[in-house]
Short mmCIF file of N, CA and C in Angstrom, two decimals:
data_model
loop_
_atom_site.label_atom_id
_atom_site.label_comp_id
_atom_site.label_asym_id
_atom_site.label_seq_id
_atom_site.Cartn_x
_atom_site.Cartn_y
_atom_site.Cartn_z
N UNK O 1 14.00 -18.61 -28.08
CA UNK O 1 14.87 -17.99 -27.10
C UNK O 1 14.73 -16.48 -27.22
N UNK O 2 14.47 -15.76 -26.10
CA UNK O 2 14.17 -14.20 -26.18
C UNK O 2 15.97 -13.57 -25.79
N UNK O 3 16.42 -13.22 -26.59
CA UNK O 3 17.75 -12.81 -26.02
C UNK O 3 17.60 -10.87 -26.49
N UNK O 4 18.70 -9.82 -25.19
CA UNK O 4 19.25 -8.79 -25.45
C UNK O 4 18.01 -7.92 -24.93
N UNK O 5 17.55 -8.80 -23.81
CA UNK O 5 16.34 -8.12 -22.85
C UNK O 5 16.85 -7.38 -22.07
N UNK O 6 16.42 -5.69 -21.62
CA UNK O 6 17.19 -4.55 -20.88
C UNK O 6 15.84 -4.55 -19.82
N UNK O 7 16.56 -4.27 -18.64
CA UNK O 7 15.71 -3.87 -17.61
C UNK O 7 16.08 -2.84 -17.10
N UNK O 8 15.27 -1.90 -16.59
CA UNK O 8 16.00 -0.44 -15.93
C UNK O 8 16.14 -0.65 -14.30
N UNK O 9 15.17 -1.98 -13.86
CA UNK O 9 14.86 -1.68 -12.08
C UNK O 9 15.03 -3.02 -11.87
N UNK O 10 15.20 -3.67 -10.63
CA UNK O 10 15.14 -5.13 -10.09
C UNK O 10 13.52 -5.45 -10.24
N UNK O 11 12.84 -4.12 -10.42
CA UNK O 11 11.41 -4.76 -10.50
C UNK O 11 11.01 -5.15 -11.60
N UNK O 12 11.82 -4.50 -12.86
CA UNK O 12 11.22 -5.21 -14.12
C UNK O 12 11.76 -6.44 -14.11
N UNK O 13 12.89 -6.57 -13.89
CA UNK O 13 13.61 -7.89 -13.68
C UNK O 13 12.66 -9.26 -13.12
N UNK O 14 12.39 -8.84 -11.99
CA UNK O 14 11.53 -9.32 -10.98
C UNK O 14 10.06 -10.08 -11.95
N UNK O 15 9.30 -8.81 -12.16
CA UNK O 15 8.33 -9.02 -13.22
C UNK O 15 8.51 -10.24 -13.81
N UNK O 16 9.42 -9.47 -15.06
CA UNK O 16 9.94 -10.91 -16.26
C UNK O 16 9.78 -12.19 -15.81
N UNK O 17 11.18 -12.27 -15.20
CA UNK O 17 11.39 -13.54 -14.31
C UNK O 17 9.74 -14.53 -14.20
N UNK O 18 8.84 -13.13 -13.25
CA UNK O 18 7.94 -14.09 -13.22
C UNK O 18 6.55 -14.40 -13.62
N UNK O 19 6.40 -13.80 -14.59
CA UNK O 19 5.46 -13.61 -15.96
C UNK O 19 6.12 -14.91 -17.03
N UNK O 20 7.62 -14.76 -17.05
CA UNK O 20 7.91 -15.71 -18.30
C UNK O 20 8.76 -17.11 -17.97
N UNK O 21 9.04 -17.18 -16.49
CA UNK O 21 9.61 -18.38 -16.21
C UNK O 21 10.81 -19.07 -17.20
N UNK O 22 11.65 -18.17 -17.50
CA UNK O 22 12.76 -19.01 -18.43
C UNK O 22 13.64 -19.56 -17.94
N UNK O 23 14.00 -20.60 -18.31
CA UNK O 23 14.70 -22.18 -17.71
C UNK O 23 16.23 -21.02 -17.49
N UNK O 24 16.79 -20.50 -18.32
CA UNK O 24 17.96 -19.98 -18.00
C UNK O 24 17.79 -18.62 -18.04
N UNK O 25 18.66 -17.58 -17.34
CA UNK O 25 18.48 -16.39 -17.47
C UNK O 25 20.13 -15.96 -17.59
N UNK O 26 20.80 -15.39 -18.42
CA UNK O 26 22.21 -15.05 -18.39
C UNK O 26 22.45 -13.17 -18.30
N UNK O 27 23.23 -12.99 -17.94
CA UNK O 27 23.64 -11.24 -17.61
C UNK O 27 24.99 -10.89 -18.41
N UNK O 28 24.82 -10.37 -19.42
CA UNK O 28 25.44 -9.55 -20.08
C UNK O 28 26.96 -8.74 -19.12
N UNK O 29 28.09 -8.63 -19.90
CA UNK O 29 29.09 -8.44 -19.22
C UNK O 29 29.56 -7.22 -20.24
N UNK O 30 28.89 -6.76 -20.94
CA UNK O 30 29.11 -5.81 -22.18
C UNK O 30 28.73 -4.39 -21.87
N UNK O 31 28.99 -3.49 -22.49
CA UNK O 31 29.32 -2.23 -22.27
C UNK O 31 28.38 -1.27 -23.64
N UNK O 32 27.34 -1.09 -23.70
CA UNK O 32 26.98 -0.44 -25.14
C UNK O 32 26.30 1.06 -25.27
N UNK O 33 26.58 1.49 -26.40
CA UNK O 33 26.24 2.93 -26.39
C UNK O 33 24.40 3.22 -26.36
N UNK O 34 24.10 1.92 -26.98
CA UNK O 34 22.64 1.95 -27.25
C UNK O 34 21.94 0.52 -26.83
N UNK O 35 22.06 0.07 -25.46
CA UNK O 35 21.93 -1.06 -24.90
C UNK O 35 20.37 -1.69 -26.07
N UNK O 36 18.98 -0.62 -25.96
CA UNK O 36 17.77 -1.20 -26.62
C UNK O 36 18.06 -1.63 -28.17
N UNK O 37 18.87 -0.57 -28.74
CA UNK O 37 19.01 -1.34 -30.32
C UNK O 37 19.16 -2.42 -30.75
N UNK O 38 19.12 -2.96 -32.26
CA UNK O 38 19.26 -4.21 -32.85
C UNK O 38 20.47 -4.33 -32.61
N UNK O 39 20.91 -5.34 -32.00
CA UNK O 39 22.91 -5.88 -31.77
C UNK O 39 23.24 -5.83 -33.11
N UNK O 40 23.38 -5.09 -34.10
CA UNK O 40 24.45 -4.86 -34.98
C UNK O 40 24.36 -3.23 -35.20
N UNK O 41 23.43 -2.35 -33.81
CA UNK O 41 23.13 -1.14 -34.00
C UNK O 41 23.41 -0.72 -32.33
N UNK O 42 24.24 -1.43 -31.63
CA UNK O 42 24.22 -1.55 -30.13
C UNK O 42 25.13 0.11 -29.62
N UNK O 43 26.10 -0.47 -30.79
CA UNK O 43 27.66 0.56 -30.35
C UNK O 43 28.29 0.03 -29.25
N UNK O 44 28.91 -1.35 -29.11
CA UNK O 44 29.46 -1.85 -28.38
C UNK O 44 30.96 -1.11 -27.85
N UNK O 45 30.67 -0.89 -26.46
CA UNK O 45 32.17 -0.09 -25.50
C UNK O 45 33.18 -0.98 -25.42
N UNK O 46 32.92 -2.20 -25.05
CA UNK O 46 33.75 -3.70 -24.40
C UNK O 46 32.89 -4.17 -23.66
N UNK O 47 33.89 -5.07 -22.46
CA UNK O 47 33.02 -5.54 -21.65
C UNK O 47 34.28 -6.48 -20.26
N UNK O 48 33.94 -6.38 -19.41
CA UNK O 48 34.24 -6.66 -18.54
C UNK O 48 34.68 -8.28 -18.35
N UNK O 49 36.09 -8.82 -17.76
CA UNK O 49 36.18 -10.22 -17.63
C UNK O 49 35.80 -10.65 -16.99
N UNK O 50 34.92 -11.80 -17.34
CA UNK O 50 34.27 -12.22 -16.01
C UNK O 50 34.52 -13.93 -16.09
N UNK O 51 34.87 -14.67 -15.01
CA UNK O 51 34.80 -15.93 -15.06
C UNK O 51 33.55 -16.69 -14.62
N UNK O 52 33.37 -17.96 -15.17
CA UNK O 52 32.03 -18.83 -14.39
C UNK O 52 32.76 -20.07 -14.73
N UNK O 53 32.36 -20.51 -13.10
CA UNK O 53 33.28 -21.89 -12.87
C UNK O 53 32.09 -22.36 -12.61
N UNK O 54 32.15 -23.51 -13.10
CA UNK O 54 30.95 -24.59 -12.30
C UNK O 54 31.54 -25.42 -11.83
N UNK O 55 30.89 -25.80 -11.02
CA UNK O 55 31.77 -26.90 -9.78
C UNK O 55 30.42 -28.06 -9.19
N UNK O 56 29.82 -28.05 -10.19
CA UNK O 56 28.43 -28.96 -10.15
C UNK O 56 28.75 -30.25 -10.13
N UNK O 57 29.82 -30.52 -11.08
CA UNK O 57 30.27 -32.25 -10.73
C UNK O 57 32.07 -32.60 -10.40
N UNK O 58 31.86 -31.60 -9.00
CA UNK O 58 32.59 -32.04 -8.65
C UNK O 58 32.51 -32.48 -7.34
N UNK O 59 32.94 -33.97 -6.85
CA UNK O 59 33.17 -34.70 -5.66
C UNK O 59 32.93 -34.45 -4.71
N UNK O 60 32.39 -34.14 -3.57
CA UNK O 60 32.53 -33.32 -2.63
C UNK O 60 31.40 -34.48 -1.52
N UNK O 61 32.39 -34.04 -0.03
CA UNK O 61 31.60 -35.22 0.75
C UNK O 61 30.02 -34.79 1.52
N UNK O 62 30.13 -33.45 0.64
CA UNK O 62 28.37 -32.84 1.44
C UNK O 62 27.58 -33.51 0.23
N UNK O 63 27.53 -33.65 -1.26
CA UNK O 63 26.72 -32.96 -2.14
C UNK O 63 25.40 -33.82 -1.94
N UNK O 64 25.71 -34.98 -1.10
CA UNK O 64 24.35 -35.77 -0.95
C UNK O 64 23.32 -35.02 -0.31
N UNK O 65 23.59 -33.90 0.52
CA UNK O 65 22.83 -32.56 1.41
C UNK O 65 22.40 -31.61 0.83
N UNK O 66 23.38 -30.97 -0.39
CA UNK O 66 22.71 -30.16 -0.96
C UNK O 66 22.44 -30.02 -2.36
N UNK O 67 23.15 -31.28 -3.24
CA UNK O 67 22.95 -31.69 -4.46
C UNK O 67 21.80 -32.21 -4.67
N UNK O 68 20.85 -31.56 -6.04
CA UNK O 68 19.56 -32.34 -6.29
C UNK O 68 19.59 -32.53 -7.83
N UNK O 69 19.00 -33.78 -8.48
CA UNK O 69 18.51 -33.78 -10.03
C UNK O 69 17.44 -33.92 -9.87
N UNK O 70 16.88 -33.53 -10.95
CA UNK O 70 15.47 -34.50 -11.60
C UNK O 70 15.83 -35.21 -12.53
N UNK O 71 14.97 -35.87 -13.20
CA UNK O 71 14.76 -36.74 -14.41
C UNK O 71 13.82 -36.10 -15.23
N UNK O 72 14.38 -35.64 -16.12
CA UNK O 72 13.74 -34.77 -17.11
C UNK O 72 12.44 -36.06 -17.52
N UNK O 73 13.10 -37.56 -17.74
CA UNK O 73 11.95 -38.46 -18.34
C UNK O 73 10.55 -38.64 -17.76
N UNK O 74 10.82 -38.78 -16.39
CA UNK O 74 9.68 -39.53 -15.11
C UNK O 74 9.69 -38.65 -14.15
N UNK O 75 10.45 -37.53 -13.85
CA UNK O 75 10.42 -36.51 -12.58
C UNK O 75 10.70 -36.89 -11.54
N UNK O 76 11.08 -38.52 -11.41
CA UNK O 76 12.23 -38.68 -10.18
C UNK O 76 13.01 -37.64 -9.96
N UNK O 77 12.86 -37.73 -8.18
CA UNK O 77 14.61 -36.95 -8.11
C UNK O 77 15.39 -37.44 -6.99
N UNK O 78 16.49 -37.22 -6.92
CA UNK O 78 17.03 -37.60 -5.97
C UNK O 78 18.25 -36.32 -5.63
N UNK O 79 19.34 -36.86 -4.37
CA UNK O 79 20.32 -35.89 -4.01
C UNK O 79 21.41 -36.81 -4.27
N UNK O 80 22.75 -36.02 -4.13
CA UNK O 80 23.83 -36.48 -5.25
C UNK O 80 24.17 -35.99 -6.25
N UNK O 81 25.41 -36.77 -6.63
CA UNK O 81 25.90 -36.62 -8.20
C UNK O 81 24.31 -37.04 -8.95
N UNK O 82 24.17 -36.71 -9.85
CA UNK O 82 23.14 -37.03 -11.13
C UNK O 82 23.57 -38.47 -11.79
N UNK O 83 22.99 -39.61 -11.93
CA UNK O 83 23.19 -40.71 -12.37
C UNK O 83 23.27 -40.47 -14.03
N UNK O 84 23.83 -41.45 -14.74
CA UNK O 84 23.58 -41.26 -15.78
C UNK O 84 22.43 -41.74 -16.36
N UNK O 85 21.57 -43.26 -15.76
CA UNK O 85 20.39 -43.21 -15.94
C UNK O 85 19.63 -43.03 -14.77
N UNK O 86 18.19 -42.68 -15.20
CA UNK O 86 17.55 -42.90 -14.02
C UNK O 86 16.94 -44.38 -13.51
N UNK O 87 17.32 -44.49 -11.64
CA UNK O 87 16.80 -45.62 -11.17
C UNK O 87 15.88 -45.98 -11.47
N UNK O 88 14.42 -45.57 -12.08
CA UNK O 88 13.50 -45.52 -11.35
C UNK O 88 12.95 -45.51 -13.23
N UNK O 89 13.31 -44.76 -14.20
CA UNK O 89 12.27 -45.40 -15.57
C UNK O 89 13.93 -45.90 -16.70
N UNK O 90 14.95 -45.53 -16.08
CA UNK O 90 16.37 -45.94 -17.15
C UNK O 90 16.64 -44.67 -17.75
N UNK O 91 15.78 -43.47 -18.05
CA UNK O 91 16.22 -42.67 -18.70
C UNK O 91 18.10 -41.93 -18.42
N UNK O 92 17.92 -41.66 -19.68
CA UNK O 92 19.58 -40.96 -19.89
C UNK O 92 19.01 -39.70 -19.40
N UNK O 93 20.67 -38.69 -19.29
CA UNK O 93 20.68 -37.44 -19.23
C UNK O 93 20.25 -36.67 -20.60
#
């Protein structure tokens, strides 16, 4: 995991993104005197509250339209809630 990556432009951003393809990308909500340093050399200011709601499994009478899984096992996919196995080889989540 590459963590406490600084970008100065949407283009390095941009770049990264697509040079290194990482499954997740998260954004920092922190405040530091020395953003490039080793995080125990940062000089942390605070940081801003921020909430993240996911609302991925919840009910809803569209999600068959715009809900998708794969199957990490066989690469089925389908739209919907996410089964717990898959139709198609049994795999779990």
């Amino acid at each position: 995991m590459l963590r406490h990556k600084k970008f100065r432009n949407k283009d390095e951003l941009e770049i990264f993104l697509r040079d290194f393809a990482p499954s997740d990308v998260y954004y920092s909500c922190a405040y530091y005197e020395d953003p490039d340093a080793e995080m125990e050399k940062k000089g942390w200011f605070g940081a801003d509250l921020i909430f993240d709601i996911d609302a991925d499994h919840v009910t809803t009478s569209c999600s068959k339209v715009h809900d998708e899984w794969i199957c990490g096992n066989c690469g089925f996919s389908g739209k919907g809630i996410e089964p717990e196995k898959c139709p198609v080889c049994g795999g779990e989540k």
